[in-house]
mmCIF file of C-alpha atoms and ligand atoms in Angstrom:
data_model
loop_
_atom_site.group_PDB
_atom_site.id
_atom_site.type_symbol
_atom_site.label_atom_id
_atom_site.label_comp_id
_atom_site.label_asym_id
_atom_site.label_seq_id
_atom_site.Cartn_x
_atom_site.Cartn_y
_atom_site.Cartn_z
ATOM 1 C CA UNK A 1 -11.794 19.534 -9.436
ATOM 2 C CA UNK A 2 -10.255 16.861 -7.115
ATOM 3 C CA UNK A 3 -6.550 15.491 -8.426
ATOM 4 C CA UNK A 4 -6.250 12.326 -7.057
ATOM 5 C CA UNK A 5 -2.291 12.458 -6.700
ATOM 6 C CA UNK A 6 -2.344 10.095 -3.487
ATOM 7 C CA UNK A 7 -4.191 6.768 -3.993
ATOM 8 C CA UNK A 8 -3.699 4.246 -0.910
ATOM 9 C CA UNK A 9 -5.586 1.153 -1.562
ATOM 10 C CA UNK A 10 -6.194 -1.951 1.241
ATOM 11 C CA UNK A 11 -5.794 -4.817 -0.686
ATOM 12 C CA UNK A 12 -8.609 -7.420 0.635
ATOM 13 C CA UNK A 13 -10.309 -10.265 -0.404
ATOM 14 C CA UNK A 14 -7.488 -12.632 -1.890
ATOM 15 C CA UNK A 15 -8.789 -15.608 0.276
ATOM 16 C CA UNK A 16 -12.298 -15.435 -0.266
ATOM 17 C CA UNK A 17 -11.836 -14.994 -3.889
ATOM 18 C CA UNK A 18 -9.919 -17.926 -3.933
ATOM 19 C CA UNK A 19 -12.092 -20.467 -1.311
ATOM 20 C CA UNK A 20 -14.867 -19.394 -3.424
ATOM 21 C CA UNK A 21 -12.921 -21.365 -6.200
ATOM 22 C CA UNK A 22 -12.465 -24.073 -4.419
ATOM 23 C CA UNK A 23 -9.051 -23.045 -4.601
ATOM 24 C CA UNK A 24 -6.316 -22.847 -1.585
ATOM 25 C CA UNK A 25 -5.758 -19.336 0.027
ATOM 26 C CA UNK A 26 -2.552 -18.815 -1.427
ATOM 27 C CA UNK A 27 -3.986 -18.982 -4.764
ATOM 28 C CA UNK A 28 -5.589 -15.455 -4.189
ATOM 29 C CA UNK A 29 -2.321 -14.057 -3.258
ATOM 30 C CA UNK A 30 -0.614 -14.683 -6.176
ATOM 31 C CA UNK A 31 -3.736 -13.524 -8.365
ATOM 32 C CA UNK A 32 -3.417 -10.640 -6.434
ATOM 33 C CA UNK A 33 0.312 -10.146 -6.976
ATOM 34 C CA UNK A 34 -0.702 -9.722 -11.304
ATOM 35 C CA UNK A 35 -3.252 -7.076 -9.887
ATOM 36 C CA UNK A 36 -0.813 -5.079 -8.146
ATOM 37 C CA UNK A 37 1.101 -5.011 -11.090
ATOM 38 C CA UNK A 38 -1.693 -4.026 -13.425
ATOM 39 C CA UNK A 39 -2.939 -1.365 -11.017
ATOM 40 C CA UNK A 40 0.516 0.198 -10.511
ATOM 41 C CA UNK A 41 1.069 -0.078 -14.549
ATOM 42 C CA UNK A 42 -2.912 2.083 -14.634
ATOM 43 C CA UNK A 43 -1.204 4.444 -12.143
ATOM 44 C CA UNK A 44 1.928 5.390 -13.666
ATOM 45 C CA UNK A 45 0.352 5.784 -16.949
ATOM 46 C CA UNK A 46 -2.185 8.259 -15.372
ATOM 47 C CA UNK A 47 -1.614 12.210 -15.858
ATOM 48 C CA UNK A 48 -2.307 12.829 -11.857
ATOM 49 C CA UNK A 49 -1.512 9.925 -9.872
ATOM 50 C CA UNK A 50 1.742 10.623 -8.402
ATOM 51 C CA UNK A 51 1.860 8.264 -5.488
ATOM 52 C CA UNK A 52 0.226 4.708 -4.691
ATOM 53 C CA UNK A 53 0.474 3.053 -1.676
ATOM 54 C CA UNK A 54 -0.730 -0.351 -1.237
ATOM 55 C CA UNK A 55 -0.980 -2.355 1.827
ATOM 56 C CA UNK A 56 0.488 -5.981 1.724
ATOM 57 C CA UNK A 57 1.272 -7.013 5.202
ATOM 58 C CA UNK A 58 -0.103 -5.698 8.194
ATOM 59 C CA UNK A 59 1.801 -5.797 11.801
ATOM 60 C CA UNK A 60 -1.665 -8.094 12.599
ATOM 61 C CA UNK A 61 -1.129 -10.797 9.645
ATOM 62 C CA UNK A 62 1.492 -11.898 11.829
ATOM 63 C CA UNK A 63 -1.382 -13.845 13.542
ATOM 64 C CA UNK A 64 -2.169 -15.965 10.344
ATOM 65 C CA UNK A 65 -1.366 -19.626 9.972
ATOM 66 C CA UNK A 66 2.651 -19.789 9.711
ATOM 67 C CA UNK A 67 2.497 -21.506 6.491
ATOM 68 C CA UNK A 68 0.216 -18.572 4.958
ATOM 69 C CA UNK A 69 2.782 -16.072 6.296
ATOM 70 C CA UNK A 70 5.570 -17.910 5.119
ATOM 71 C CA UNK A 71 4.001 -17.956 1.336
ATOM 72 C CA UNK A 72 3.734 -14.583 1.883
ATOM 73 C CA UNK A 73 7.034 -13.931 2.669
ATOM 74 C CA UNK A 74 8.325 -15.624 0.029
ATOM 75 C CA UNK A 75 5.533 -14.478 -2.693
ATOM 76 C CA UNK A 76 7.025 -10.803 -1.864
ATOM 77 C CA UNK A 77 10.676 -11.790 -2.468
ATOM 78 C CA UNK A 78 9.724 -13.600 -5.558
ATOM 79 C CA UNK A 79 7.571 -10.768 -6.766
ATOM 80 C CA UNK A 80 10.075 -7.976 -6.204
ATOM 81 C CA UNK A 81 13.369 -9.776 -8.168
ATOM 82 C CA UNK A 82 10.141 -10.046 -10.973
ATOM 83 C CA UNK A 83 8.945 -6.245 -10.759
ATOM 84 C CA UNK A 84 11.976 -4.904 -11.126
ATOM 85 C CA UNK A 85 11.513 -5.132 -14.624
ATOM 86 C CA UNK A 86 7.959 -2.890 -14.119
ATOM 87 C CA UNK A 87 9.326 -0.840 -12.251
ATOM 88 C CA UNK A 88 12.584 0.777 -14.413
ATOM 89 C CA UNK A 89 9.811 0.070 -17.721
ATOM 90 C CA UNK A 90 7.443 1.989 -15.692
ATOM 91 C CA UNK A 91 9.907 4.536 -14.415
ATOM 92 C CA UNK A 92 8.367 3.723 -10.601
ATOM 93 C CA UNK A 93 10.160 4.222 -7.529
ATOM 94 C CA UNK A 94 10.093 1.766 -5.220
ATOM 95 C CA UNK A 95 9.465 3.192 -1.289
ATOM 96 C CA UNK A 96 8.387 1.306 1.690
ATOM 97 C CA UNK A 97 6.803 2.146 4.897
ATOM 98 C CA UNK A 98 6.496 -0.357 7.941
ATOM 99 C CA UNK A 99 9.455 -2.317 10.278
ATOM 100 C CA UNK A 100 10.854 -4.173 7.829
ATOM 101 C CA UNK A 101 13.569 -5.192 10.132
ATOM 102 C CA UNK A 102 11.018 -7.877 11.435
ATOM 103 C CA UNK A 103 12.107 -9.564 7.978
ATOM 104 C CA UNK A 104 14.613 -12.326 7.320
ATOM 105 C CA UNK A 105 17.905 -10.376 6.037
ATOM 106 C CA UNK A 106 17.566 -11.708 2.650
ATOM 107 C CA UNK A 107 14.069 -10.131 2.162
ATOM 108 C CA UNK A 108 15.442 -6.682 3.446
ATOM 109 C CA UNK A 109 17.954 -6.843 1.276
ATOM 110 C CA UNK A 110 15.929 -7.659 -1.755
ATOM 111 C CA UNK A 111 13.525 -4.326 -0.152
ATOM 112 C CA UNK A 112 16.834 -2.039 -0.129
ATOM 113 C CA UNK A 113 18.504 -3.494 -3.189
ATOM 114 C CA UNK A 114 14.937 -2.715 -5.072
ATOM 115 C CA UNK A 115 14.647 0.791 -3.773
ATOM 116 C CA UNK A 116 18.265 1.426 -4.513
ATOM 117 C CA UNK A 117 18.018 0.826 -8.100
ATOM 118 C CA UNK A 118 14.721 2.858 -8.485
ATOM 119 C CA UNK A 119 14.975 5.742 -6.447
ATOM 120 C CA UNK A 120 15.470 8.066 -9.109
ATOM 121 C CA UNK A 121 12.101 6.994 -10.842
ATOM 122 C CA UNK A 122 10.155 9.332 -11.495
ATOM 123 C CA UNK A 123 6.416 8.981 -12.802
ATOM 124 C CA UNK A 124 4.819 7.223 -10.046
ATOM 125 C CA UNK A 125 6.224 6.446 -6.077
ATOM 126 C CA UNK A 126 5.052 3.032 -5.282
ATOM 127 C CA UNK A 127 4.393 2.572 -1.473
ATOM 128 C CA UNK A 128 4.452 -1.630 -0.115
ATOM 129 C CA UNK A 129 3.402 -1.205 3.666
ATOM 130 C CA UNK A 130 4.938 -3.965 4.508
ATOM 131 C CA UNK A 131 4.775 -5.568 8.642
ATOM 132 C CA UNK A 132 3.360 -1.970 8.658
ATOM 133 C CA UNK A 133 0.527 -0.961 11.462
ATOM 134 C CA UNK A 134 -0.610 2.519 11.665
ATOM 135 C CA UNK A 135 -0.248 2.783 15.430
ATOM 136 C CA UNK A 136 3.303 1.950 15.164
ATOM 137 C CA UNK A 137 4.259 3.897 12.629
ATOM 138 C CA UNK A 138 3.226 6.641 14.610
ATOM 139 C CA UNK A 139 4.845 5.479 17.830
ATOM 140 C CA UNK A 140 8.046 5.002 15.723
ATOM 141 C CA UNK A 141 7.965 8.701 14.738
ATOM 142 C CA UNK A 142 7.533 9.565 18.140
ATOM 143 C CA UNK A 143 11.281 7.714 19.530
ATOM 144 C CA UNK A 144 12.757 9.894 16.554
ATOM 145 C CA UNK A 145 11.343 12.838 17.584
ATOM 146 C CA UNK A 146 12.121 12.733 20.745
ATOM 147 C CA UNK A 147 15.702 11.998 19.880
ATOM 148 C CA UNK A 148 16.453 14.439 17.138
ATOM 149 C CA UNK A 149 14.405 17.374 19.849
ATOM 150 C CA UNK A 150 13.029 19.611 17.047
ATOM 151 C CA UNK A 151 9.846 21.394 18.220
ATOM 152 C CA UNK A 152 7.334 19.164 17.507
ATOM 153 C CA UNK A 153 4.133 20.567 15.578
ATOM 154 C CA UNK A 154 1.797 18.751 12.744
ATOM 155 C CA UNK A 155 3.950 19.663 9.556
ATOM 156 C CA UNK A 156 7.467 19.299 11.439
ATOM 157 C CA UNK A 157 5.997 15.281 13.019
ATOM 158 C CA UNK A 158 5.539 14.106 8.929
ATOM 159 C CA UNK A 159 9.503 14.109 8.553
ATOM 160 C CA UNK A 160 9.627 11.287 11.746
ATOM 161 C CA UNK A 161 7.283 8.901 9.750
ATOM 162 C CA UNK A 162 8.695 6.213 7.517
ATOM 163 C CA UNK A 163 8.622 7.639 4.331
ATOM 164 C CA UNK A 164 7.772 11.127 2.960
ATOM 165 C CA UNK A 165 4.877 10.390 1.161
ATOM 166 C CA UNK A 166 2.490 12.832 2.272
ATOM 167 C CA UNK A 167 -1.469 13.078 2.920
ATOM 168 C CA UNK A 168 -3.832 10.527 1.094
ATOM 169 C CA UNK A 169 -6.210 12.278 -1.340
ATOM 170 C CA UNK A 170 -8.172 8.808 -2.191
ATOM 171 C CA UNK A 171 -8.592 5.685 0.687
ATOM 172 C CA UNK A 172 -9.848 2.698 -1.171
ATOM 173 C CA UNK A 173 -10.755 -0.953 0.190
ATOM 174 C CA UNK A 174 -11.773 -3.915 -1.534
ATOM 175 C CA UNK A 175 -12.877 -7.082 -0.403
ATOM 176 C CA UNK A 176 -16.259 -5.221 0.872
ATOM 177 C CA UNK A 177 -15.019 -5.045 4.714
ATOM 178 C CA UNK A 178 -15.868 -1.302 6.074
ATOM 179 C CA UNK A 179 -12.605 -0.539 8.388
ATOM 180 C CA UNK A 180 -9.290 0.555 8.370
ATOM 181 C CA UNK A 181 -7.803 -1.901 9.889
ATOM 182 C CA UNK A 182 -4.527 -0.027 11.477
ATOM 183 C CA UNK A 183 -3.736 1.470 8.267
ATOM 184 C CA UNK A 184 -2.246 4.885 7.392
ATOM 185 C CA UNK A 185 -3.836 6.584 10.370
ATOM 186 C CA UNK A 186 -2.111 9.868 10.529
ATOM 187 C CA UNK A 187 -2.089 10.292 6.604
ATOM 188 C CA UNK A 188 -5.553 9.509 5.846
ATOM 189 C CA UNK A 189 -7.034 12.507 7.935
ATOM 190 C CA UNK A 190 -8.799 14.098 5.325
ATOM 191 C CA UNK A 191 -8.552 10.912 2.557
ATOM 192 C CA UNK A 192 -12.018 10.880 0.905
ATOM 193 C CA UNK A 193 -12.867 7.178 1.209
ATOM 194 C CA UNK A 194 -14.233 4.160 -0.634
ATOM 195 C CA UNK A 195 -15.390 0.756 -0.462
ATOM 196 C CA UNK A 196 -15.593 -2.088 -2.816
ATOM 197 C CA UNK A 197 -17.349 -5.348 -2.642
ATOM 198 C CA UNK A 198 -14.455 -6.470 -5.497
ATOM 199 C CA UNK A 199 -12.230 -8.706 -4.072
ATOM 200 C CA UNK A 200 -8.963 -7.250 -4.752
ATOM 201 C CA UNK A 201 -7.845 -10.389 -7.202
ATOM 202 C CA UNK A 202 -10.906 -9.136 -9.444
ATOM 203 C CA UNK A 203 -9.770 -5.805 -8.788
ATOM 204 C CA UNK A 204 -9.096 -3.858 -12.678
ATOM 205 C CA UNK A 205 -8.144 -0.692 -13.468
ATOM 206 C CA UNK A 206 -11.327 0.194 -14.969
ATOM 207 C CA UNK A 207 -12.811 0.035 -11.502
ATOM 208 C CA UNK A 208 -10.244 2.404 -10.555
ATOM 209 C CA UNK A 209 -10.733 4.850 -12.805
ATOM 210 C CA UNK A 210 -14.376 5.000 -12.064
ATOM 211 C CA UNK A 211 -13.504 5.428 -8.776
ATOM 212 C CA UNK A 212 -11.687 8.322 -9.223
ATOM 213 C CA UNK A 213 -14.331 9.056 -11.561
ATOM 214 C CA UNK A 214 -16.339 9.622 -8.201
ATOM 215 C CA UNK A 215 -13.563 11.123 -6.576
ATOM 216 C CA UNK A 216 -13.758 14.133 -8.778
ATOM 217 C CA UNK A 217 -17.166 15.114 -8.228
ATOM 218 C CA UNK A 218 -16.892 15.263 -4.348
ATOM 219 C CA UNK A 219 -16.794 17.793 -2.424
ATOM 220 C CA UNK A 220 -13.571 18.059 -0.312
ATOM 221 C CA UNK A 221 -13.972 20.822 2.674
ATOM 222 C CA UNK A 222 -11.526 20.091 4.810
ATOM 223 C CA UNK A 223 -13.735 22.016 7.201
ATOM 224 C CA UNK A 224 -14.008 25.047 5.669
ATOM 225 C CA UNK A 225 -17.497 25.802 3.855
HETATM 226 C C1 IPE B 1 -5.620 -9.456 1.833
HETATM 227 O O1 IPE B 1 -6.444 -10.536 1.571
HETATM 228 C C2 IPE B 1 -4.164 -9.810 1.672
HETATM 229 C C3 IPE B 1 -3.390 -9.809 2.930
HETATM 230 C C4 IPE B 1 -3.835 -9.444 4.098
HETATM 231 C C5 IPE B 1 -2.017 -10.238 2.818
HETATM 232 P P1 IPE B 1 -6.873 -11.508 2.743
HETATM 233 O O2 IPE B 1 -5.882 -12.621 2.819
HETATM 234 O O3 IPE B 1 -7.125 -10.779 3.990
HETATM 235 O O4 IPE B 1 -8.238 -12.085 2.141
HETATM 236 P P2 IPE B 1 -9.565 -12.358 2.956
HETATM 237 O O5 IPE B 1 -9.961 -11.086 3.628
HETATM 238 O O6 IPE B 1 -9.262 -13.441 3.933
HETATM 239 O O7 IPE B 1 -10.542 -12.770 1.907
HETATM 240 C C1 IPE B 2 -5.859 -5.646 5.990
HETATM 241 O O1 IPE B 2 -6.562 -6.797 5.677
HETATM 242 C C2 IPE B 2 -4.394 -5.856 5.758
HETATM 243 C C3 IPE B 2 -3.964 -5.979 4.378
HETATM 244 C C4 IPE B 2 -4.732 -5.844 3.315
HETATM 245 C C5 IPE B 2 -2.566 -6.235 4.189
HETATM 246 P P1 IPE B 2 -6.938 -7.872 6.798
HETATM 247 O O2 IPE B 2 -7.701 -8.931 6.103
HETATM 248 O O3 IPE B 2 -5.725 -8.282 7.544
HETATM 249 O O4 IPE B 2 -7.849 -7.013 7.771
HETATM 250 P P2 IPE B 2 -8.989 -7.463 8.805
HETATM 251 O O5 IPE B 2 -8.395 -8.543 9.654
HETATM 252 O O6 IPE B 2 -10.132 -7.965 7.995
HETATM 253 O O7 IPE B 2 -9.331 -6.223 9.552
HETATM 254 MG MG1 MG B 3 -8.779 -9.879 4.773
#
């Protein structure tokens, strides 16, 4: 059976849960904060999961309304002095992949400071992709390649990336959009993939563990027969 030891989830649907409330924007973005923590609480408690990567901010949601990127900002900052807590309780390490030096200074330090403390966690890696766009994560790996001139082959590129987190055994998006939307592109090669018409502030881990419910039943090939 399929272990689902790499969930990577895109986190959609925050505004539309909340203008469907009547409700500002923002409002779904710090519903979905409590989700995130709930999901990543599911996940460390689960015998398999070993590794969850969630995307929060893409190198695109630069384009949104500055005040909606500023919340954002400042959500995250907020959020992470919080989750500490969750995180040593939890026994989660903290890991981050995107350019985070795009960032005020005080929010990459809070990102450092939080990974500091938890890096020797050790029941579930938490991923934030965070200003993170899978094109340029890949182009990033490339200028360290070419600097550090090892010979370059599939298994040897994964050390340039941002993080060693490996392949992506389950691809999940909620919100009910069908795309990737510049996410994980080199890891999710062989991700078995699902979509949700949740919106990720109704998001619960019961959904989750149906999904991987489903997960286990398919067949995974990876082009063999
Ligand atoms: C995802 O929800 C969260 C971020 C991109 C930060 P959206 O804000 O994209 O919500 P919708 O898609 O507009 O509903
Ligand atoms: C993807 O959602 C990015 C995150 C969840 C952080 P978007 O809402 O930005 O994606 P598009 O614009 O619908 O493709
Ligand atoms: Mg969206």
């Amino acid at each position: 059976m399929n272990t689902p030891k790499h969930i990577a989830i895109i986190m959609d649907g925050n505004g539309r849960w909340a203008q469907e409330r009547g409700l500002k924007r923002i409002k779904g973005h710090e519903k979905g904060a409590q989700v995130v923590r709930e999901i990543t609480t599911f996940c460390a408690n689960h015998p398999e999961v070993e590794t969850l990567t969630l995307y929060a901010f893409s190198t695109e949601n630069w384009k949104r309304p500055k005040m909606e990127v500023e919340f954002l900002m400042k959500l995250l900052d907020e959020w992470l002095k919080k989750e500490l807590e969750t995180y040593q309780k939890e026994n989660v390490k903290f890991e981050v992949i995107g350019d985070i030096s795009k960032f005020s200074p005080k929010l990459q330090q809070r990102i450092n400071y939080t990974k500091e403390v938890t890096k020797n966690n050790t029941r579930l890696t938490q991923v934030l992709a965070l200003n993170y766009g899978g094109r340029d994560e890949i182009v990033r790996a490339c200028r360290r390649a070419k600097k550090a001139k090892v010979e370059l082959n599939e298994e040897s590129f994964n050390q340039f990336l941002d993080a060693p987190i490996g392949d992506v055994d389950m691809l999940i998006r909620t919100g009910g959009e069908k795309r990737i939307s510049n996410f994980l592109l080199w890891r999710i090669a062989y991700a078995e993939l699902f979509f949700t018409n949740t919106y990720w502030p109704d998001f619960t881990p019961k959904e989750l563990e149906s999904l991987i419910e489903e997960f286990k039943g398919r067949n995974r090939r990876f082009g063999g027969i």
